[in-house]
Coordinates of C-alpha atoms and ligand atoms in Angstrom, one line a residue:
X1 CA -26.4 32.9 33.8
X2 CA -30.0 31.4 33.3
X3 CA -30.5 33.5 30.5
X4 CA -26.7 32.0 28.7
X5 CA -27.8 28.5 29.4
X6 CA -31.3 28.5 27.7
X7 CA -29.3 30.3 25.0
X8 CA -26.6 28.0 24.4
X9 CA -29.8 25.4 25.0
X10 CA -31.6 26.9 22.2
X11 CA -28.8 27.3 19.9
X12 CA -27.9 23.7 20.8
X13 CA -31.7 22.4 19.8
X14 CA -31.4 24.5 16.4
X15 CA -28.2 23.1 15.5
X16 CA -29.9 19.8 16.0
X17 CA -32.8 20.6 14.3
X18 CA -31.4 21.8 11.4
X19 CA -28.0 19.9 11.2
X20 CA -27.4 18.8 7.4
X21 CA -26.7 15.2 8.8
X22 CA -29.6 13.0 10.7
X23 CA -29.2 13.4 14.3
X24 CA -31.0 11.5 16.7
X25 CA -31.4 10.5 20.7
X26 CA -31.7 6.0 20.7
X27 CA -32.7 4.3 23.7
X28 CA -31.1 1.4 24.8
X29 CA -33.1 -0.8 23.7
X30 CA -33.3 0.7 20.0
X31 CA -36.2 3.2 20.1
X32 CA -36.4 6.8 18.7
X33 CA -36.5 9.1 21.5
X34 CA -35.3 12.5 19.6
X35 CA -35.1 13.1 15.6
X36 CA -34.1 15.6 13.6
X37 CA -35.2 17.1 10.2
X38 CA -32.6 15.3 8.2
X39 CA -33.2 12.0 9.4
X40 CA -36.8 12.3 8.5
X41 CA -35.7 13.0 5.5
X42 CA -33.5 10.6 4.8
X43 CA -35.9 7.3 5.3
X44 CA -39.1 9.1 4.4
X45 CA -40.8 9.2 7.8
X46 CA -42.3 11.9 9.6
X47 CA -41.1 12.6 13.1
X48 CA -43.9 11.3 14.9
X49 CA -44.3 7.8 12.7
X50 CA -40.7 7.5 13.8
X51 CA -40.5 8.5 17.3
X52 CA -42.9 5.4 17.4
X53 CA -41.2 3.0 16.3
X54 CA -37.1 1.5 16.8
X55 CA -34.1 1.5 14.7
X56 CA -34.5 -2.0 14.0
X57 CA -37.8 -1.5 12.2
X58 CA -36.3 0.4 9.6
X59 CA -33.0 -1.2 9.3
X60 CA -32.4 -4.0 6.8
X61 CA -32.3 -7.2 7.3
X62 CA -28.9 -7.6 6.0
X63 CA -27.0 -4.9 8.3
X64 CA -29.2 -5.7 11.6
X65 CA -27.0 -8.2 13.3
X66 CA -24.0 -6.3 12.5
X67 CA -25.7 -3.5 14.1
X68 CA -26.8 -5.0 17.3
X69 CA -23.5 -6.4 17.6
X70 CA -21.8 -3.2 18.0
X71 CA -24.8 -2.0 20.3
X72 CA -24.0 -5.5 22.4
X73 CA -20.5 -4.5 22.6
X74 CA -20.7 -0.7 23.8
X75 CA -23.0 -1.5 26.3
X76 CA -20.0 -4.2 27.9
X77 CA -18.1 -1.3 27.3
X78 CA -15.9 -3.0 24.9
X79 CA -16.2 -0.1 22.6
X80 CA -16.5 3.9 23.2
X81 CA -18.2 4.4 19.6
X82 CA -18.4 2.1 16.3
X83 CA -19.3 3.6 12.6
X84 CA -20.8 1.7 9.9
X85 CA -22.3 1.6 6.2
X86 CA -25.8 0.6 6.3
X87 CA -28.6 0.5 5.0
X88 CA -32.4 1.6 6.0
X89 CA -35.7 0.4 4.3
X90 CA -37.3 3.9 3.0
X91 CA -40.8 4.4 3.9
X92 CA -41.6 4.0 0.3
X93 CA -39.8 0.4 0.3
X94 CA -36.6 1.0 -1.4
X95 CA -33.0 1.0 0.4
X96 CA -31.3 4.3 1.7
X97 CA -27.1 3.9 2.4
X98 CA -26.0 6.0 5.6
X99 CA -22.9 6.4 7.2
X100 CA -23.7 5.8 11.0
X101 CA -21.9 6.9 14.0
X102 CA -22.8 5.9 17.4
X103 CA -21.3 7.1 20.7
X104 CA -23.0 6.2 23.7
X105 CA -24.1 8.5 26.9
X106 CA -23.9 8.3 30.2
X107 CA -25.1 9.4 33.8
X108 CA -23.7 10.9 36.4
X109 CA -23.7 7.7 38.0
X110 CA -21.7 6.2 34.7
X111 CA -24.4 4.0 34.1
X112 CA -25.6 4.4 29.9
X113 CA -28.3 6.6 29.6
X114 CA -29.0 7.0 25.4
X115 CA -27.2 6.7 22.4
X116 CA -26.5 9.4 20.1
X117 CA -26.4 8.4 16.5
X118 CA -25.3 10.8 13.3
X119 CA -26.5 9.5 10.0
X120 CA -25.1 10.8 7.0
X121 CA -26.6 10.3 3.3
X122 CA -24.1 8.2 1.5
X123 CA -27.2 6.7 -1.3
X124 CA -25.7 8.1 -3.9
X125 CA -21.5 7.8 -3.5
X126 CA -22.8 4.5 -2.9
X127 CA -24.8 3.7 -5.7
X128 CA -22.3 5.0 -7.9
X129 CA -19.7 3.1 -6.7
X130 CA -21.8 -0.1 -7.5
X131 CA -22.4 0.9 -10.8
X132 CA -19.0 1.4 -11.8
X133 CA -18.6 -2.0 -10.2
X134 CA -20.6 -3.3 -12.7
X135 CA -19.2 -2.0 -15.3
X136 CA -15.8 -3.1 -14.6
X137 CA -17.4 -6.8 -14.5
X138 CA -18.8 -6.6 -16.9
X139 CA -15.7 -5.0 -19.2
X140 CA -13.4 -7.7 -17.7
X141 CA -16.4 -10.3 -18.6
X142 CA -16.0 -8.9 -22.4
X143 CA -12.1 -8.3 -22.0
X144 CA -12.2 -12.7 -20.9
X145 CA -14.6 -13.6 -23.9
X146 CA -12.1 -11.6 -26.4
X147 CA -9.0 -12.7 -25.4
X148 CA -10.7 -16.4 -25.5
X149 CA -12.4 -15.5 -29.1
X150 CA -8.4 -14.5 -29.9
X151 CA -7.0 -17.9 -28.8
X152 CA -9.7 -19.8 -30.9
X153 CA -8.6 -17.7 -33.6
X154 CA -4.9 -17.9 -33.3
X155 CA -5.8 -21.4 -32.7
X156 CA -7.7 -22.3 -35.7
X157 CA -5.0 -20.2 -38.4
X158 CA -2.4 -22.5 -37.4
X159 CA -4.1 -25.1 -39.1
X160 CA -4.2 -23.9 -42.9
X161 CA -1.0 -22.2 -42.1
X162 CA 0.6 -25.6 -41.7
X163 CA -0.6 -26.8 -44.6
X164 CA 0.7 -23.8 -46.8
X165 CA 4.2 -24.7 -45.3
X166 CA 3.4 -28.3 -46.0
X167 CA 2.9 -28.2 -49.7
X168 CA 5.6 -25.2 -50.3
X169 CA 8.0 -27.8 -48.9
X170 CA 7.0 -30.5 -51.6
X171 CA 6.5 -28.1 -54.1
X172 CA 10.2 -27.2 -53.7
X173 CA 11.2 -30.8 -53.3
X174 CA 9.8 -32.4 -56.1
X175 CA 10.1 -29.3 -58.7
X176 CA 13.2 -28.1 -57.6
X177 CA 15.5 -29.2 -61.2
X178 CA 12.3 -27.2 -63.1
X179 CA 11.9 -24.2 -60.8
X180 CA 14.5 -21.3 -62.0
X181 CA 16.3 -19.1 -60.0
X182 CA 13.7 -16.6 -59.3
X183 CA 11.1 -19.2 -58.6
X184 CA 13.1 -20.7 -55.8
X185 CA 13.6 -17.1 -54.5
X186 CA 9.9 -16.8 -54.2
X187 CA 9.2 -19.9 -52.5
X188 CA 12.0 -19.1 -50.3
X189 CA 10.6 -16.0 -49.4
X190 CA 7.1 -17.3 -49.2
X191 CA 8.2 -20.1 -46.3
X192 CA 9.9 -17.4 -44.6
X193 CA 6.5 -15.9 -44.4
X194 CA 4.8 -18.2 -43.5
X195 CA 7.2 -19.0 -40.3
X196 CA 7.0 -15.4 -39.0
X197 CA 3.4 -15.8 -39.4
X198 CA 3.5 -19.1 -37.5
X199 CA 5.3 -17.3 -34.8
X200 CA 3.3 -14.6 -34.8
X201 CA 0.4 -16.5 -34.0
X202 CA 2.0 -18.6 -31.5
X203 CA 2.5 -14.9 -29.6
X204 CA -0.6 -13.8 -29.8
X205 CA -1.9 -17.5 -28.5
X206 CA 0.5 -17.5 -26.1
X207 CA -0.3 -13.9 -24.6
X208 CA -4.1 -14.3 -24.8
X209 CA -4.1 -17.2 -22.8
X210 CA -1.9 -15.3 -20.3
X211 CA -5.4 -13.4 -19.4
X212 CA -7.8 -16.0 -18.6
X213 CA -5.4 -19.4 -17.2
X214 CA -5.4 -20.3 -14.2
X215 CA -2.2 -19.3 -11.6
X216 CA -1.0 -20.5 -8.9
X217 CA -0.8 -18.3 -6.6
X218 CA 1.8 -19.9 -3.7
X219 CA 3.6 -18.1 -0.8
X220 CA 7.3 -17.6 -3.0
X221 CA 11.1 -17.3 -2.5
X222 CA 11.3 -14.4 -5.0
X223 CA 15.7 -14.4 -4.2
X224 CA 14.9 -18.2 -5.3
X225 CA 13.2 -17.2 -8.6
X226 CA 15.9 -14.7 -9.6
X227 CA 18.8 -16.8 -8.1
X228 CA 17.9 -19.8 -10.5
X229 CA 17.4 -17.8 -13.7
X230 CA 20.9 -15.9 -13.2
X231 CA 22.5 -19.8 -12.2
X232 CA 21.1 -21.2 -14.7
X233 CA 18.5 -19.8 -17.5
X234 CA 20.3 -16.5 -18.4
X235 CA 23.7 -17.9 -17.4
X236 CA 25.1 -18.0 -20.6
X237 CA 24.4 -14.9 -21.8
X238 CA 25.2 -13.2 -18.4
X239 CA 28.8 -14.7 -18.6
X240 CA 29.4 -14.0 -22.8
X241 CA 28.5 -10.3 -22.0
X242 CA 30.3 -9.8 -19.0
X243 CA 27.4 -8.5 -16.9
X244 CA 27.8 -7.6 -13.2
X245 CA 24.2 -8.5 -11.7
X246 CA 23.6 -7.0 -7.9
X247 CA 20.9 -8.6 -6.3
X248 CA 19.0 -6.9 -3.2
X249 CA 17.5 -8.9 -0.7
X250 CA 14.3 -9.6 -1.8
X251 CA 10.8 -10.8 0.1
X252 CA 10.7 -14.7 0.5
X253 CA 7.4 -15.2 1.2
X254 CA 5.4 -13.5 -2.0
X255 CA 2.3 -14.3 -3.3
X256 CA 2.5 -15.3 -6.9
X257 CA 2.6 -18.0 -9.5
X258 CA 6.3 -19.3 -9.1
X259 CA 6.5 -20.1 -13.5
X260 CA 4.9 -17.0 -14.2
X261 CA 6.9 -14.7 -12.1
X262 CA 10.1 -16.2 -13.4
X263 CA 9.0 -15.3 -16.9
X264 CA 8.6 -11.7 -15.5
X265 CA 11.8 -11.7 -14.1
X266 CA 13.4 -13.3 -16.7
X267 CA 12.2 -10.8 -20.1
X268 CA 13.2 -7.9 -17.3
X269 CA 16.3 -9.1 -17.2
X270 CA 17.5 -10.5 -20.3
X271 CA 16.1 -7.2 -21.7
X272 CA 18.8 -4.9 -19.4
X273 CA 21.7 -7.0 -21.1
X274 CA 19.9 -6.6 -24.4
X275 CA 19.6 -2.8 -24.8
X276 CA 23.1 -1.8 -23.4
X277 CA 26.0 -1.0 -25.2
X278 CA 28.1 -0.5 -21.8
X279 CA 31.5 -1.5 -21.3
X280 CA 30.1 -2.8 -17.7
X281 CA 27.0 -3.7 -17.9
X282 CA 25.2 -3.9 -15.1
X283 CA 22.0 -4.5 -13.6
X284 CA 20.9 -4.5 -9.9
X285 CA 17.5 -6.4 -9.0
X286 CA 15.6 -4.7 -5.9
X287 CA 12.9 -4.2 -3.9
X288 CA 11.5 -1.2 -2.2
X289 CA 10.4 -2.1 0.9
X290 CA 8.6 1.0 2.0
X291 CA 6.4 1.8 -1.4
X292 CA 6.5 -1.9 -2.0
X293 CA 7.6 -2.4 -5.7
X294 CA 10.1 -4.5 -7.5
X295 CA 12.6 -3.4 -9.6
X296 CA 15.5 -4.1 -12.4
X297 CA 17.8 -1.8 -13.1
X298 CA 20.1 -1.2 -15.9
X299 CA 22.9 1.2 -16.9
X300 CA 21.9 0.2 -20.6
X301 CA 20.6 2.9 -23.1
X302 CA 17.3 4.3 -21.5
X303 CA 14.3 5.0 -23.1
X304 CA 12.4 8.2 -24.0
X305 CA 9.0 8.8 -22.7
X306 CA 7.5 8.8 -26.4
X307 CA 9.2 5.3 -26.6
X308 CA 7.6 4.2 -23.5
X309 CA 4.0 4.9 -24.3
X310 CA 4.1 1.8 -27.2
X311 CA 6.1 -0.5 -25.6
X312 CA 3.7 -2.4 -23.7
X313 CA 1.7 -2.9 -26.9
X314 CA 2.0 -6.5 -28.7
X315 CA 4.4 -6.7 -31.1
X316 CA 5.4 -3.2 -30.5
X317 CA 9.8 -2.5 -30.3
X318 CA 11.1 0.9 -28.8
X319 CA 14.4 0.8 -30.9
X320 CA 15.5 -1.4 -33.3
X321 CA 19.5 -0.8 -34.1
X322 CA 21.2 -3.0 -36.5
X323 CA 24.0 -3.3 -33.2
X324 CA 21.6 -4.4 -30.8
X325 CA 20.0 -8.0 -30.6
X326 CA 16.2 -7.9 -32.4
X327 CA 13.3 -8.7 -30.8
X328 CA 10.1 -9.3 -31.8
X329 CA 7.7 -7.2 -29.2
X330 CA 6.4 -9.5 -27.4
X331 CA 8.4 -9.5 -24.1
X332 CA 7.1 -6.4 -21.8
X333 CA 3.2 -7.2 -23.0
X334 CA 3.6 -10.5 -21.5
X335 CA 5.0 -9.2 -18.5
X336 CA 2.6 -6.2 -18.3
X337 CA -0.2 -8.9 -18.3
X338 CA 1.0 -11.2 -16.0
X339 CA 1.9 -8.5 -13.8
X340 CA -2.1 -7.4 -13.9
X341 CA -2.5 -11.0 -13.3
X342 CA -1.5 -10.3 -10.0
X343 CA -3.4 -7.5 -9.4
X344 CA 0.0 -5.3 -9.9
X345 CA 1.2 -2.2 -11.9
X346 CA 3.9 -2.1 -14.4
X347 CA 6.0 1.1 -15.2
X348 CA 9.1 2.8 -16.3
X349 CA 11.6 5.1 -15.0
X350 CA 14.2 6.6 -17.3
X351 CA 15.6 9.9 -18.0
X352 CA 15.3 9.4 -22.4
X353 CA 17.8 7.3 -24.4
X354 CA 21.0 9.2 -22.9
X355 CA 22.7 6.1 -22.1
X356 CA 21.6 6.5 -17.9
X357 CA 20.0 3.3 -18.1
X358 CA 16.2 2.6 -17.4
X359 CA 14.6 1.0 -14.2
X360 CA 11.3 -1.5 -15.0
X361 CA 9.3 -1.7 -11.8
X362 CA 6.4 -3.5 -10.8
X363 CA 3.7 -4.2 -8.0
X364 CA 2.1 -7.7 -7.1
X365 CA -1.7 -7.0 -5.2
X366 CA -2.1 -9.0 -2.2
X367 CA -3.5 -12.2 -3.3
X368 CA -5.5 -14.5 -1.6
Ligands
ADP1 P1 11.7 -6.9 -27.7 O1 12.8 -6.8 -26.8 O2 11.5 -8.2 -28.4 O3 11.7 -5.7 -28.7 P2 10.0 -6.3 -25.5 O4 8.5 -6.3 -25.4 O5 10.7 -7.0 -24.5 O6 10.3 -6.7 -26.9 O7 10.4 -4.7 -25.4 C1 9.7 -3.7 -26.1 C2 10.7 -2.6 -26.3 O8 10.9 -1.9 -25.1 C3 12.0 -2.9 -26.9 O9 11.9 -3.0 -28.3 C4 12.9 -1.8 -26.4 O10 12.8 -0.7 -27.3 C5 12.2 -1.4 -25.1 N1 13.0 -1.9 -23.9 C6 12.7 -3.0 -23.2 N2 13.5 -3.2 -22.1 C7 14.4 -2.1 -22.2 C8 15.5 -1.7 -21.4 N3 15.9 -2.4 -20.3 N4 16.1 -0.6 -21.8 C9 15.7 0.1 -22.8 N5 14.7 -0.2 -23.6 C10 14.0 -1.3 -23.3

């Protein structure tokens, strides 16, 4: 029996020893009382320099209240254990992330005796995951100044565009009796041009400054938001077409910018009546509750998964038949971005063009 227990004792020291996470004995009051090998390791001190000294030497500043804060509370008994993401100051000076877990001991008498703390190595998930923080600054930082650098643009073209349309328009005023039939074609053509050009750039200044306005982001009726464009903004075309529109109940206390949202909701819509050449069209407007996405569905002509991979791009059409209404591209990359503008994902589902419809769903982030 002796002999079992200084085994199991021994094994019990190894395992300590040479665990592949710090493991250590804590007093009360902070100080080292056992170490292991990792540990050591981990902050660069040797097991006597540490056995020395507490755990509040070598933690930084930053983490320390935090820290004593949970010690505070597990010896009120508040708490059985707590686990945290510090960081210790190295021996050498630099910082060292750990993953600590604390559980407290006691005596027989159930009064706290020592705290047992495991410290794991996280320095490097860590440090990676700043880096890739700072990379997406800095990429949004770039994505800002470019979409700004395309609003100055878009901006500044309008200018000598107008005045192209300005002297086409006197040109065929006051040389119209001298201009022959060709000419006028030509000029024709040429302010035709000129206006989809006009438009163009109104898109792309419209979309840009999508990505870096400010929105209001206000707690929102979202049966509100789709109730008025049905009642009112899509009325007209809802009645000519005959369309049967279902709406779900749907949150009433979301999140978003009111104006922006209804823009979502109305290109998702007005684009189930546009690409559907069913005798009863009809489009239900949902949310999923559980996986928490809204959705618009149609029974309108679907769309292929080679089609979908374009269609968020700017000025970009999936289909373009001489019996449907034309567009110009410009819907779904607005909506995509607003939608991102709320921290939320964007996406398709549809079986291909086999007349089953398509479903446009989306996600809004939790804003603050
Ligand atoms: P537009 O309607 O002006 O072409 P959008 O950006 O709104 O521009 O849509 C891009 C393309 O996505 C459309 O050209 C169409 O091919 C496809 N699309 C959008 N909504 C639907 C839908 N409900 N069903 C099928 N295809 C759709």
């Amino acid at each position: 029996m002796t002999v079992q227990k200084s085994c199991i004792t021994d094994e019990f020291r190894s395992a300590f020893e040479y665990a592949a996470i710090g493991m250590a004995i804590v007093s009360l009051e902070g100080k080292w009382l056992k170490v292991n090998k990792s540990i050591c390791t981990i902050v660069g001190y040797t097991e006597e320099e540490l056995l020395e000294i507490d755990f509040q030497t070598i933690t930084h500043p930053d983490f320390l209240g935090e820290d004593l804060e949970h010690v505070r509370m597990m010896l009120n008994r508040q708490s059985d254990y707590y686990e945290m993401e510090k960081k210790y100051i190295h021996k050498q000076g630099h910082s060292v992330w750990v993953l600590l877990s604390v559980s407290l001991v006691f005596d027989p008498e159930g009064k706290p005796k020592y705290f047992i703390s495991q410290i794991q190595d996280i320095d490097a998930r860590k440090k990676a995951e700043e880096m890739l923080k700072n990379y997406t600054n800095s990429l949004e930082y770039s994505n800002r100044q470019l979409e700004e650098l395309v609003h100055i643009v878009s901006h500044d073209l309008k200018e000598p565009l107008r005045g192209a349309s300005y002297y086409n328009s006197i040109i065929a005023e006051d040389c119209d009796v001298n201009l022959n039939s060709d000419l006028k074609k030509m000029l024709n053509l040429q302010n035709i041009l000129l206006k989809k050009m006009s438009n163009l750039l109104d898109h792309l200044l419209y979309y840009s400054k999508i990505g870096f306005e400010h929105l209001a982001f206000k707690e929102t009726n979202m049966n509100e938001i789709v109730g008025s464009i049905i009642n009112n903004t899509l009325k007209v075309q809802i009645e000519s077409d005959k369309v049967t529109i279902e709406v779900l109940k749907l949150p009433e206390n979301q999140k978003c910018d009111f104006v922006k949202m209804q823009e979502v909701f109305q290109n998702l819509i007005s684009n189930a009546i546009k690409y559907n050449r069913s005798q009863n069209k009809k489009i239900v407007i949902g949310y999923d509750s559980k996986k928490k996405f809204y959705y618009v569905k149609d029974n309108g002509i679907g769309i292929s998964d080679y089609q979908k991979e374009s269609i968020y791009r700017m000025f970009k059409r999936g289909h373009d038949y001489k019996d449907l209404p034309s567009g110009s591209g410009v819907g779904l990359p607005i909506v995509k971005k607003i939608v991102e503008r709320h921290e939320g994902e964007l996406w398709c589902e549809s079986s291909g063009e086999d007349g089953s419809g398509s479903k446009f769903c989306f996600t809004l982030g939790n804003l603050s």
